[in-house]
Coordinates of C-alpha atoms in Angstrom, one line a residue:
X1 CA 26.9 148.6 189.5
X2 CA 27.7 146.6 192.2
X3 CA 31.4 147.2 193.6
X4 CA 33.8 145.1 195.7
X5 CA 34.7 146.5 199.2
X6 CA 38.6 147.3 200.0
X7 CA 39.0 145.1 203.0
X8 CA 42.9 147.0 203.6
X9 CA 41.7 150.3 204.5
X10 CA 38.7 151.5 206.4
X11 CA 40.7 155.1 206.7
X12 CA 42.1 157.3 204.5
X13 CA 43.2 161.1 203.9
X14 CA 42.6 162.8 200.6
X15 CA 44.8 166.3 200.7
X16 CA 43.6 168.3 198.2
X17 CA 40.1 168.6 196.6
X18 CA 40.5 169.2 193.2
X19 CA 39.4 166.6 190.7
X20 CA 42.2 163.6 191.2
X21 CA 41.1 164.4 195.0
X22 CA 37.4 164.1 194.7
X23 CA 37.5 161.6 192.1
X24 CA 39.6 159.3 194.8
X25 CA 37.7 160.3 197.7
X26 CA 34.0 158.8 195.4
X27 CA 35.7 155.9 194.1
X28 CA 37.1 154.8 197.9
X29 CA 34.0 155.6 199.5
X30 CA 31.6 153.7 197.2
X31 CA 33.8 150.7 198.5
X32 CA 33.4 151.2 202.0
X33 CA 35.7 153.2 202.9
X34 CA 35.8 156.5 205.8
X35 CA 37.3 159.0 203.9
X36 CA 38.5 162.1 204.9
X37 CA 39.0 165.2 202.2
X38 CA 41.2 168.2 203.1
X39 CA 41.6 171.2 200.5
X40 CA 44.0 174.8 201.4
X41 CA 41.6 176.7 199.8
X42 CA 39.2 178.0 202.6
X43 CA 36.7 178.8 199.8
X44 CA 37.1 175.1 197.9
X45 CA 36.8 177.0 195.0
X46 CA 37.8 176.7 191.3
X47 CA 39.2 178.9 189.0
X48 CA 39.4 178.9 185.9
X49 CA 37.6 178.7 182.0
X50 CA 36.4 175.7 180.3
X51 CA 37.1 172.6 180.3
X52 CA 37.8 170.0 177.2
X53 CA 35.9 166.7 178.2
X54 CA 36.9 163.8 175.5
X55 CA 35.2 160.8 175.0
X56 CA 37.9 159.0 177.3
X57 CA 37.2 161.3 180.0
X58 CA 33.4 160.6 179.7
X59 CA 34.3 156.8 180.2
X60 CA 35.6 158.2 183.7
X61 CA 33.1 160.3 184.9
X62 CA 30.7 158.2 183.7
X63 CA 32.3 155.1 186.3
X64 CA 31.8 157.9 188.6
X65 CA 28.5 158.0 188.2
X66 CA 28.3 162.1 186.7
X67 CA 28.2 161.9 183.4
X68 CA 24.0 162.6 183.4
X69 CA 25.0 165.6 184.9
X70 CA 28.3 166.5 182.7
X71 CA 25.3 166.5 179.5
X72 CA 23.0 168.1 181.5
X73 CA 25.2 171.5 182.6
X74 CA 28.0 170.8 179.8
X75 CA 27.9 170.5 176.2
X76 CA 28.4 167.7 173.8
X77 CA 29.0 167.4 170.4
X78 CA 30.8 164.7 167.7
X79 CA 32.6 166.4 165.6
X80 CA 36.1 169.1 165.6
X81 CA 36.4 171.1 163.0
X82 CA 39.9 172.2 161.7
X83 CA 40.5 175.2 160.0
X84 CA 43.9 177.6 158.4
X85 CA 44.0 179.9 161.1
X86 CA 42.1 182.5 158.8
X87 CA 39.2 180.7 158.7
X88 CA 39.6 178.4 156.1
X89 CA 38.1 174.7 156.5
X90 CA 40.9 172.6 156.2
X91 CA 38.6 169.1 157.2
X92 CA 36.0 167.6 160.2
X93 CA 37.2 165.5 162.3
X94 CA 35.0 163.0 163.4
X95 CA 35.2 162.2 167.0
X96 CA 34.8 158.6 167.9
X97 CA 31.8 156.7 170.3
X98 CA 34.1 154.6 172.4
X99 CA 31.7 153.0 174.2
X100 CA 28.2 152.2 173.8
X101 CA 25.4 155.3 175.1
X102 CA 28.8 157.6 176.1
X103 CA 29.3 160.6 173.8
X104 CA 31.9 161.5 171.1
X105 CA 32.9 164.5 172.9
X106 CA 32.0 167.5 174.4
X107 CA 33.2 170.6 177.2
X108 CA 32.1 172.3 180.8
X109 CA 33.1 175.0 182.6
X110 CA 35.2 174.0 185.2
X111 CA 33.5 175.7 188.5
X112 CA 30.4 173.7 186.9
X113 CA 32.0 170.7 187.0
X114 CA 33.9 171.2 191.0
X115 CA 30.4 171.4 191.8
X116 CA 29.0 168.6 190.1
X117 CA 32.2 166.8 191.7
X118 CA 31.3 168.5 195.0
X119 CA 27.7 167.4 195.2
X120 CA 28.8 164.1 195.1
X121 CA 30.9 164.8 197.4
X122 CA 28.6 165.5 199.7
X123 CA 26.0 163.5 199.0
X124 CA 28.6 160.4 200.2
X125 CA 28.5 162.3 203.5
X126 CA 32.7 162.4 203.1
X127 CA 34.0 165.1 205.9
X128 CA 35.7 168.1 204.2
X129 CA 37.3 170.1 206.3
X130 CA 39.2 173.4 204.4
X131 CA 41.9 176.0 204.5
X132 CA 44.0 173.5 205.5
X133 CA 46.9 171.2 204.4
X134 CA 49.0 168.1 205.9
X135 CA 53.2 169.5 208.1
X136 CA 54.3 166.1 208.7
X137 CA 53.3 162.4 208.0
X138 CA 55.3 159.4 209.0
X139 CA 55.0 155.7 208.5
X140 CA 54.1 153.2 211.2
X141 CA 53.3 150.0 209.3
X142 CA 50.5 149.7 209.6
X143 CA 49.3 153.1 208.6
X144 CA 50.3 156.7 208.6
X145 CA 50.7 159.6 211.8
X146 CA 49.1 162.8 210.4
X147 CA 50.1 166.3 211.6
X148 CA 48.3 169.3 209.8
X149 CA 48.9 172.7 209.1
X150 CA 46.9 173.9 212.2
X151 CA 48.3 171.6 214.8
X152 CA 46.0 168.9 215.2
X153 CA 47.0 165.4 214.5
X154 CA 45.1 161.8 212.9
X155 CA 46.0 158.3 211.9
X156 CA 44.9 156.4 208.5
X157 CA 45.5 153.7 207.2
X158 CA 46.1 155.9 203.4
X159 CA 47.3 159.0 202.7
X160 CA 46.2 160.1 199.1
X161 CA 48.5 163.0 197.8
X162 CA 46.5 164.5 195.2
X163 CA 47.3 168.6 195.8
X164 CA 48.2 170.0 193.0
X165 CA 51.5 170.2 190.8
X166 CA 52.8 171.9 194.1
X167 CA 52.0 169.1 195.9
X168 CA 53.0 169.8 199.5
X169 CA 52.6 165.7 200.4
X170 CA 54.9 164.9 197.6
X171 CA 58.0 167.7 199.4
X172 CA 57.1 165.7 202.9
X173 CA 57.7 162.1 201.5
X174 CA 58.8 161.3 198.0
X175 CA 62.5 163.1 197.8
X176 CA 63.3 161.2 194.8
X177 CA 60.8 163.3 192.8
X178 CA 61.3 167.3 191.5
X179 CA 59.2 169.8 190.3
X180 CA 57.7 170.1 187.5
X181 CA 59.9 170.9 184.0
X182 CA 58.9 173.9 182.2
X183 CA 58.3 173.2 178.2
X184 CA 58.6 176.5 176.8
X185 CA 55.4 177.4 176.1
X186 CA 52.4 179.5 177.5
X187 CA 48.6 179.1 177.9
X188 CA 46.3 181.7 177.3
X189 CA 42.3 181.2 177.4
X190 CA 39.0 183.3 177.7
X191 CA 35.3 182.8 178.4
X192 CA 33.3 184.5 176.4
X193 CA 29.9 183.9 175.2
X194 CA 28.8 181.8 172.0
X195 CA 29.5 183.2 168.4
X196 CA 26.5 182.9 166.1
X197 CA 26.9 179.5 164.3
X198 CA 29.2 177.4 166.5
X199 CA 28.2 174.1 166.6
X200 CA 31.1 172.1 167.2
X201 CA 34.4 172.1 168.2
X202 CA 37.3 174.3 166.1
X203 CA 40.7 173.9 165.9
X204 CA 42.5 177.5 163.7
X205 CA 46.4 175.8 162.7
X206 CA 49.0 177.1 160.6
X207 CA 50.2 179.9 162.8
X208 CA 53.0 180.4 165.0
X209 CA 50.2 180.6 168.0
X210 CA 47.9 177.5 167.0
X211 CA 44.3 178.0 168.7
X212 CA 40.8 176.1 169.6
X213 CA 37.6 177.2 171.2
X214 CA 35.2 174.4 173.5
X215 CA 31.5 174.6 173.7
X216 CA 31.0 174.7 177.3
X217 CA 27.5 175.3 177.8
X218 CA 24.9 176.0 175.4
X219 CA 25.9 179.9 175.6
X220 CA 29.3 179.5 176.3
X221 CA 32.6 178.8 175.0
X222 CA 35.9 179.1 176.1
X223 CA 39.6 179.5 173.6
X224 CA 42.6 178.7 173.9
X225 CA 46.0 179.7 172.5
X226 CA 49.5 178.9 172.7
X227 CA 52.1 180.8 172.3
X228 CA 56.0 180.8 173.2
X229 CA 56.3 181.9 177.1
X230 CA 58.6 184.7 177.4
X231 CA 59.7 184.9 181.1
X232 CA 58.8 188.1 183.6
X233 CA 59.2 190.0 186.3
X234 CA 56.0 190.3 187.6
X235 CA 52.6 188.6 185.8
X236 CA 50.5 190.8 183.4
X237 CA 47.4 192.6 185.3
X238 CA 43.8 193.0 183.1
X239 CA 44.5 195.2 180.7
X240 CA 48.0 193.7 179.8
X241 CA 45.8 190.5 179.3
X242 CA 43.0 191.3 177.3
X243 CA 45.3 194.1 175.3
X244 CA 48.1 191.0 174.2
X245 CA 45.5 188.3 173.7
X246 CA 43.8 191.0 171.4
X247 CA 46.9 191.5 168.8
X248 CA 47.8 187.3 169.7
X249 CA 44.3 187.1 167.5
X250 CA 45.3 189.8 164.6
X251 CA 45.7 187.4 162.2
X252 CA 42.6 185.0 163.5
X253 CA 39.6 184.8 161.0
X254 CA 36.5 182.9 161.5
X255 CA 35.2 182.4 165.1
X256 CA 38.5 183.0 166.9
X257 CA 38.5 186.5 164.7
X258 CA 34.9 186.7 165.9
X259 CA 35.8 186.4 169.8
X260 CA 38.8 188.5 169.0
X261 CA 36.5 191.4 167.8
X262 CA 33.5 190.7 170.1
X263 CA 35.9 190.2 173.4
X264 CA 35.3 192.9 175.9
X265 CA 37.0 193.6 179.4
X266 CA 34.4 191.5 181.6
X267 CA 35.2 187.7 180.0
X268 CA 37.6 186.2 181.9
X269 CA 41.1 185.9 180.7
X270 CA 43.8 183.9 181.6
X271 CA 47.5 183.5 180.8
X272 CA 49.6 181.0 182.5
X273 CA 53.4 179.3 181.5
X274 CA 53.1 175.3 181.1
X275 CA 55.0 173.1 182.9
X276 CA 55.2 169.1 182.7
X277 CA 56.6 166.2 184.5
X278 CA 55.9 162.3 184.8
X279 CA 57.4 161.8 188.2
X280 CA 59.6 158.7 188.8
X281 CA 58.7 155.6 190.3
X282 CA 57.9 154.7 193.2
X283 CA 54.4 156.9 193.1
X284 CA 54.3 155.5 197.2
X285 CA 56.2 155.5 200.2
X286 CA 54.7 152.9 202.9
X287 CA 50.9 153.9 202.9
X288 CA 51.8 157.0 201.8
X289 CA 50.7 157.7 197.0
X290 CA 50.7 160.1 194.5
X291 CA 47.9 160.8 192.0
X292 CA 47.0 163.2 189.6
X293 CA 49.3 166.5 189.0
X294 CA 51.4 165.7 191.8
X295 CA 53.0 163.4 189.9
X296 CA 51.7 162.7 186.4
X297 CA 51.6 166.6 185.2
X298 CA 50.7 167.2 181.4
X299 CA 49.9 170.3 179.1
X300 CA 47.0 170.5 177.6
X301 CA 47.8 169.3 174.3
X302 CA 45.6 166.3 174.1
X303 CA 43.1 167.7 176.6
X304 CA 43.4 164.8 179.2
X305 CA 45.2 166.1 182.4
X306 CA 41.8 165.6 184.4
X307 CA 40.3 162.6 182.5
X308 CA 44.1 161.4 183.6
X309 CA 43.8 162.5 187.3
X310 CA 40.2 160.9 187.7
X311 CA 41.4 157.3 185.8
X312 CA 43.7 157.4 189.0
X313 CA 41.7 157.7 191.8
X314 CA 39.4 155.2 190.4
X315 CA 42.3 153.0 189.4
X316 CA 43.6 153.3 192.9
X317 CA 40.1 152.2 194.0
X318 CA 39.8 149.4 191.8
X319 CA 43.2 148.0 192.8
X320 CA 43.3 148.3 196.5
X321 CA 40.1 146.2 196.3
X322 CA 41.6 143.3 194.3
X323 CA 44.8 143.2 196.7
X324 CA 45.4 141.7 199.3
X325 CA 47.6 144.7 200.7
X326 CA 47.9 147.6 200.6
X327 CA 51.4 147.9 200.0
X328 CA 50.1 145.2 197.2
X329 CA 47.6 147.6 195.5
X330 CA 49.7 150.7 195.6
X331 CA 52.0 148.7 193.2
X332 CA 49.2 147.6 191.2
X333 CA 47.8 150.9 190.7
X334 CA 51.8 152.7 190.1
X335 CA 52.5 149.9 187.4
X336 CA 48.4 150.2 185.9
X337 CA 49.2 154.1 185.5
X338 CA 52.2 154.9 184.7
X339 CA 53.0 153.3 181.0
X340 CA 49.5 155.7 180.3
X341 CA 50.3 159.1 181.9
X342 CA 53.7 158.9 180.3
X343 CA 52.5 158.0 176.9
X344 CA 49.9 161.1 177.6
X345 CA 52.7 163.0 178.9
X346 CA 55.2 162.2 176.3
X347 CA 52.8 162.9 173.5
X348 CA 51.8 165.8 174.8
X349 CA 55.3 167.6 175.2
X350 CA 56.6 166.4 171.5
X351 CA 53.2 168.5 170.5
X352 CA 55.0 171.0 171.9
X353 CA 58.1 171.0 170.9
X354 CA 56.7 170.7 167.2
X355 CA 54.6 173.9 167.5
X356 CA 57.4 176.1 169.2
X357 CA 60.1 174.4 165.9
X358 CA 57.5 175.6 164.1
X359 CA 57.5 172.3 162.6
X360 CA 56.0 170.0 160.1
X361 CA 51.6 169.9 160.9
X362 CA 51.7 166.7 159.3
X363 CA 53.7 165.6 162.0
X364 CA 51.9 167.1 164.7
X365 CA 48.8 165.0 163.7
X366 CA 50.7 161.7 163.3
X367 CA 51.6 162.5 166.8
X368 CA 48.3 163.3 168.2
X369 CA 46.5 160.8 166.5
X370 CA 48.0 157.9 167.5
X371 CA 48.2 158.9 171.4
X372 CA 44.7 159.6 170.9
X373 CA 44.1 156.4 169.5
X374 CA 45.7 155.0 172.4
X375 CA 43.8 156.6 174.9
X376 CA 40.1 155.6 173.2
X377 CA 41.6 151.9 174.4
X378 CA 39.6 151.2 178.2
X379 CA 42.2 152.2 181.7

């Protein structure tokens, strides 16, 4: 695909090598920008179970040229099956195809998705420095003077902070922003072999703790469950995680019950409290800009956190290519992304509040359906 090059940025630094950072690095590099990418993890790893890849997220990955690899290494499907928590089938939700040739929905293991993106970063010969973050950022009018955590320095036309919900770039350069806000819910996840007969994504509803199953490979799934979060003085160890998740699944039937009865201590189990925030404008300061969880952190209710980060990386490159100046491009990026990210976060948090209050499932479904329909619109 022919892309217009970015004329106002010759060299850019991406701080954070997660999904959003890699998306931005790929999109900027493909438009002629010399990109440096740094990540605090010396091994550039990602932990986690699977990830649901919705139609809008698949659309964004197609624009990065990574769709075929995701299809080959993940799992693609056409609908989601809705069950009562005891396993009674309620309804099949057909997933619309939002663009010709685009799969409806699917899933993939997070480490596999990261390897696909890392492979594209390497193909583009983007330098990657690991075990590194930034310790000081100074706007100079025509760029940013950077001091790295190892004491080295550099100068860039643009610095992109995509370094997670705990962003160092945000801490250094955006004093009007604050940390993400706990929502009161927590999310359990388990990676496990695929239950026999599972063909589509599944949701289990009508319980205080809703859960769902996503296929991520021909023989592997992940299951999530949302619960009210109870503060603790320490993290749960592996034995506690196993026993507590097994207990929480006690009322469930269907494939959720199969997972309860077949899970082992060798399966990857994780729990984390949820937090979300849409940071106030401006999202940029001079030549420093934020994207992904650093500025629009959401909860998993719409399965759109990764998709929003990828979209933001693409839009940042597109608006810089269209604009006559860096500042105009960053403003256009902010104004294009803000309402879409706000809708995702507001809708996700609203669904979470309903779940905590054991609210009307029909209201829950109404919010989800409206938000998902708007997400299907192009970004």
